Amino acid sequence: MNLLEVINENAVAVNVKAQNKEEVFECVCDLLLKDGSITSKEEFKQDLYIRESQGKTGIGDGIAIPHGKSDHVDRVGIAVGRTRDMIDWESYDGEPSRLFFLFAVPADSDGAKDHLRLIAELAGKLGNDNTMRRLQTAASYDDLLEAFS
């Protein structure tokens, strides 16, 4: 399993109209529900907030990788959202974020293993300046895929 196998068109929004974390979570959870990765938006959001309370998910440079293990996840899914405006987010560089990769992970151990592999793959791709520039300007799902290629 790799990023491009998990991210699909139904779970990508490149022009999210959100002003805060709650609105970002509303949008990306809607995407995951539409995608079929989660079974309950509200229950999964509760699990996301539990994870958020345990530590920062903003990795810096305007990127956050919120994630949650949950019994309300049918399969590993990743929603990608990019907001028009910067959103206050707890991050390691103290700066807001506008590009979000939300991981939905089943509570079972196999899902956790997949999650760690996918996070490592994403981190490697985000370490490339060219990929970052392309992600920040991607206008569509296809542009996003090309940025990761």
mmCIF file of C-alpha atoms in Angstrom:
data_model
loop_
_atom_site.group_PDB
_atom_site.id
_atom_site.type_symbol
_atom_site.label_atom_id
_atom_site.label_comp_id
_atom_site.label_asym_id
_atom_site.label_seq_id
_atom_site.Cartn_x
_atom_site.Cartn_y
_atom_site.Cartn_z
ATOM 1 C CA MET A 1 0.000 0.000 0.000
ATOM 2 C CA ASN A 2 1.315 3.456 -0.932
ATOM 3 C CA LEU A 3 0.004 7.024 -0.833
ATOM 4 C CA LEU A 4 -1.249 7.030 -4.390
ATOM 5 C CA GLU A 5 -3.246 3.858 -3.727
ATOM 6 C CA VAL A 6 -4.926 5.404 -0.693
ATOM 7 C CA ILE A 7 -5.594 8.972 -1.828
ATOM 8 C CA ASN A 8 -8.471 9.100 -4.273
ATOM 9 C CA GLU A 9 -10.313 11.875 -6.037
ATOM 10 C CA ASN A 10 -13.296 11.770 -3.658
ATOM 11 C CA ALA A 11 -11.040 12.665 -0.735
ATOM 12 C CA VAL A 12 -9.249 15.712 -2.145
ATOM 13 C CA ALA A 13 -10.327 19.355 -1.881
ATOM 14 C CA VAL A 14 -7.854 22.029 -2.974
ATOM 15 C CA ASN A 15 -9.946 25.123 -2.216
ATOM 16 C CA VAL A 16 -11.401 24.552 1.257
ATOM 17 C CA LYS A 17 -13.287 27.525 2.702
ATOM 18 C CA ALA A 18 -12.395 27.095 6.366
ATOM 19 C CA GLN A 19 -11.510 29.625 9.025
ATOM 20 C CA ASN A 20 -10.567 27.295 11.896
ATOM 21 C CA LYS A 21 -9.674 23.730 12.867
ATOM 22 C CA GLU A 22 -13.325 22.720 13.383
ATOM 23 C CA GLU A 23 -14.209 23.774 9.825
ATOM 24 C CA VAL A 24 -11.168 21.962 8.424
ATOM 25 C CA PHE A 25 -12.203 18.793 10.279
ATOM 26 C CA GLU A 26 -15.785 19.164 9.027
ATOM 27 C CA CYS A 27 -14.584 19.311 5.432
ATOM 28 C CA VAL A 28 -12.001 16.535 5.510
ATOM 29 C CA CYS A 29 -14.270 14.223 7.506
ATOM 30 C CA ASP A 30 -17.002 14.801 4.907
ATOM 31 C CA LEU A 31 -14.466 13.755 2.274
ATOM 32 C CA LEU A 32 -13.582 10.586 4.175
ATOM 33 C CA LEU A 33 -17.244 9.723 4.653
ATOM 34 C CA LYS A 34 -17.894 10.251 0.927
ATOM 35 C CA ASP A 35 -14.781 8.207 0.169
ATOM 36 C CA GLY A 36 -16.103 5.318 2.294
ATOM 37 C CA SER A 37 -13.109 5.275 4.648
ATOM 38 C CA ILE A 38 -15.124 6.174 7.764
ATOM 39 C CA THR A 39 -18.538 5.018 8.940
ATOM 40 C CA SER A 40 -19.404 7.886 11.282
ATOM 41 C CA LYS A 41 -18.240 11.437 10.814
ATOM 42 C CA GLU A 42 -19.107 12.588 14.335
ATOM 43 C CA GLU A 43 -17.566 9.580 16.093
ATOM 44 C CA PHE A 44 -14.411 9.805 14.012
ATOM 45 C CA LYS A 45 -14.129 13.544 14.705
ATOM 46 C CA GLN A 46 -14.262 12.781 18.443
ATOM 47 C CA ASP A 47 -11.326 10.410 17.990
ATOM 48 C CA LEU A 48 -9.467 13.108 16.023
ATOM 49 C CA TYR A 49 -9.889 15.593 18.840
ATOM 50 C CA ILE A 50 -8.615 13.033 21.345
ATOM 51 C CA ARG A 51 -5.487 12.638 19.226
ATOM 52 C CA GLU A 52 -5.139 16.402 18.808
ATOM 53 C CA SER A 53 -5.168 16.798 22.593
ATOM 54 C CA GLN A 54 -2.130 14.507 22.848
ATOM 55 C CA GLY A 55 0.260 16.594 20.779
ATOM 56 C CA LYS A 56 0.895 18.787 17.789
ATOM 57 C CA THR A 57 -0.010 17.582 14.333
ATOM 58 C CA GLY A 58 1.289 20.632 12.490
ATOM 59 C CA ILE A 59 4.697 19.672 11.142
ATOM 60 C CA GLY A 60 5.620 23.172 9.962
ATOM 61 C CA ASP A 61 5.909 24.966 6.634
ATOM 62 C CA GLY A 62 2.118 25.338 6.501
ATOM 63 C CA ILE A 63 1.435 21.587 6.707
ATOM 64 C CA ALA A 64 -0.504 19.564 9.254
ATOM 65 C CA ILE A 65 -0.986 15.813 9.399
ATOM 66 C CA PRO A 66 -3.902 15.217 11.750
ATOM 67 C CA HIS A 67 -4.730 11.573 12.226
ATOM 68 C CA GLY A 68 -6.902 9.318 14.265
ATOM 69 C CA LYS A 69 -7.204 5.638 15.024
ATOM 70 C CA SER A 70 -10.826 4.749 15.355
ATOM 71 C CA ASP A 71 -13.330 1.933 15.431
ATOM 72 C CA HIS A 72 -15.264 4.077 12.958
ATOM 73 C CA VAL A 73 -12.712 3.610 10.179
ATOM 74 C CA ASP A 74 -13.423 0.825 7.688
ATOM 75 C CA ARG A 75 -10.135 1.142 5.829
ATOM 76 C CA VAL A 76 -7.080 3.360 5.858
ATOM 77 C CA GLY A 77 -7.941 6.610 4.150
ATOM 78 C CA ILE A 78 -6.264 9.942 3.584
ATOM 79 C CA ALA A 79 -8.151 13.147 2.938
ATOM 80 C CA VAL A 80 -6.183 16.044 1.498
ATOM 81 C CA GLY A 81 -7.419 19.567 2.029
ATOM 82 C CA ARG A 82 -5.842 22.875 1.167
ATOM 83 C CA THR A 83 -7.433 26.017 2.534
ATOM 84 C CA ARG A 84 -7.471 29.376 0.848
ATOM 85 C CA ASP A 85 -6.423 31.039 4.097
ATOM 86 C CA MET A 86 -3.896 30.029 6.720
ATOM 87 C CA ILE A 87 -5.508 28.284 9.730
ATOM 88 C CA ASP A 88 -4.271 28.559 13.306
ATOM 89 C CA TRP A 89 -2.903 25.110 14.123
ATOM 90 C CA GLU A 90 -0.604 23.783 16.791
ATOM 91 C CA SER A 91 2.626 23.253 14.884
ATOM 92 C CA TYR A 92 6.292 22.696 15.611
ATOM 93 C CA ASP A 93 7.286 25.962 13.948
ATOM 94 C CA GLY A 94 4.493 27.923 15.665
ATOM 95 C CA GLU A 95 3.025 28.940 12.301
ATOM 96 C CA PRO A 96 -0.468 28.331 10.885
ATOM 97 C CA SER A 97 -1.223 25.675 8.270
ATOM 98 C CA ARG A 98 -3.120 25.527 5.010
ATOM 99 C CA LEU A 99 -2.309 22.071 3.644
ATOM 100 C CA PHE A 100 -3.781 19.128 5.545
ATOM 101 C CA PHE A 101 -3.271 15.399 5.138
ATOM 102 C CA LEU A 102 -5.834 13.724 7.400
ATOM 103 C CA PHE A 103 -5.160 10.053 8.051
ATOM 104 C CA ALA A 104 -8.037 7.795 9.075
ATOM 105 C CA VAL A 105 -6.716 4.568 10.559
ATOM 106 C CA PRO A 106 -8.628 1.482 11.730
ATOM 107 C CA ALA A 107 -8.135 0.751 15.416
ATOM 108 C CA ASP A 108 -6.709 -2.737 14.666
ATOM 109 C CA SER A 109 -2.951 -3.282 14.533
ATOM 110 C CA ASP A 110 -2.772 -3.853 10.746
ATOM 111 C CA GLY A 111 -4.174 -0.383 10.179
ATOM 112 C CA ALA A 112 -1.541 1.057 12.501
ATOM 113 C CA LYS A 113 1.265 -0.578 10.505
ATOM 114 C CA ASP A 114 -0.133 0.817 7.247
ATOM 115 C CA HIS A 115 -0.454 4.225 8.874
ATOM 116 C CA LEU A 116 3.208 4.321 9.884
ATOM 117 C CA ARG A 117 4.378 3.296 6.416
ATOM 118 C CA LEU A 118 2.180 5.925 4.775
ATOM 119 C CA ILE A 119 3.317 8.681 7.171
ATOM 120 C CA ALA A 120 6.939 7.802 6.414
ATOM 121 C CA GLU A 121 6.264 7.908 2.666
ATOM 122 C CA LEU A 122 4.462 11.245 2.982
ATOM 123 C CA ALA A 123 7.260 12.724 5.094
ATOM 124 C CA GLY A 124 9.805 11.715 2.467
ATOM 125 C CA LYS A 125 7.798 13.386 -0.286
ATOM 126 C CA LEU A 126 7.194 16.537 1.764
ATOM 127 C CA GLY A 127 10.939 16.864 2.253
ATOM 128 C CA ASN A 128 11.309 17.680 -1.453
ATOM 129 C CA ASP A 129 11.083 21.436 -2.201
ATOM 130 C CA ASN A 130 9.747 20.869 -5.726
ATOM 131 C CA THR A 131 6.981 18.589 -4.419
ATOM 132 C CA MET A 132 6.080 21.193 -1.787
ATOM 133 C CA ARG A 133 5.806 23.988 -4.359
ATOM 134 C CA ARG A 134 3.604 21.845 -6.564
ATOM 135 C CA LEU A 135 1.350 20.813 -3.658
ATOM 136 C CA GLN A 136 0.877 24.439 -2.615
ATOM 137 C CA THR A 137 -0.366 25.349 -6.102
ATOM 138 C CA ALA A 138 -2.183 22.147 -7.144
ATOM 139 C CA ALA A 139 -5.545 23.101 -8.637
ATOM 140 C CA SER A 140 -6.955 19.578 -8.923
ATOM 141 C CA TYR A 141 -6.634 15.962 -7.875
ATOM 142 C CA ASP A 142 -4.552 15.284 -10.996
ATOM 143 C CA ASP A 143 -2.162 18.119 -10.082
ATOM 144 C CA LEU A 144 -1.801 16.614 -6.619
ATOM 145 C CA LEU A 145 -0.940 13.214 -8.076
ATOM 146 C CA GLU A 146 1.618 14.791 -10.394
ATOM 147 C CA ALA A 147 3.216 16.591 -7.441
ATOM 148 C CA PHE A 148 3.726 13.218 -5.744
ATOM 149 C CA SER A 149 5.056 11.515 -8.893
#
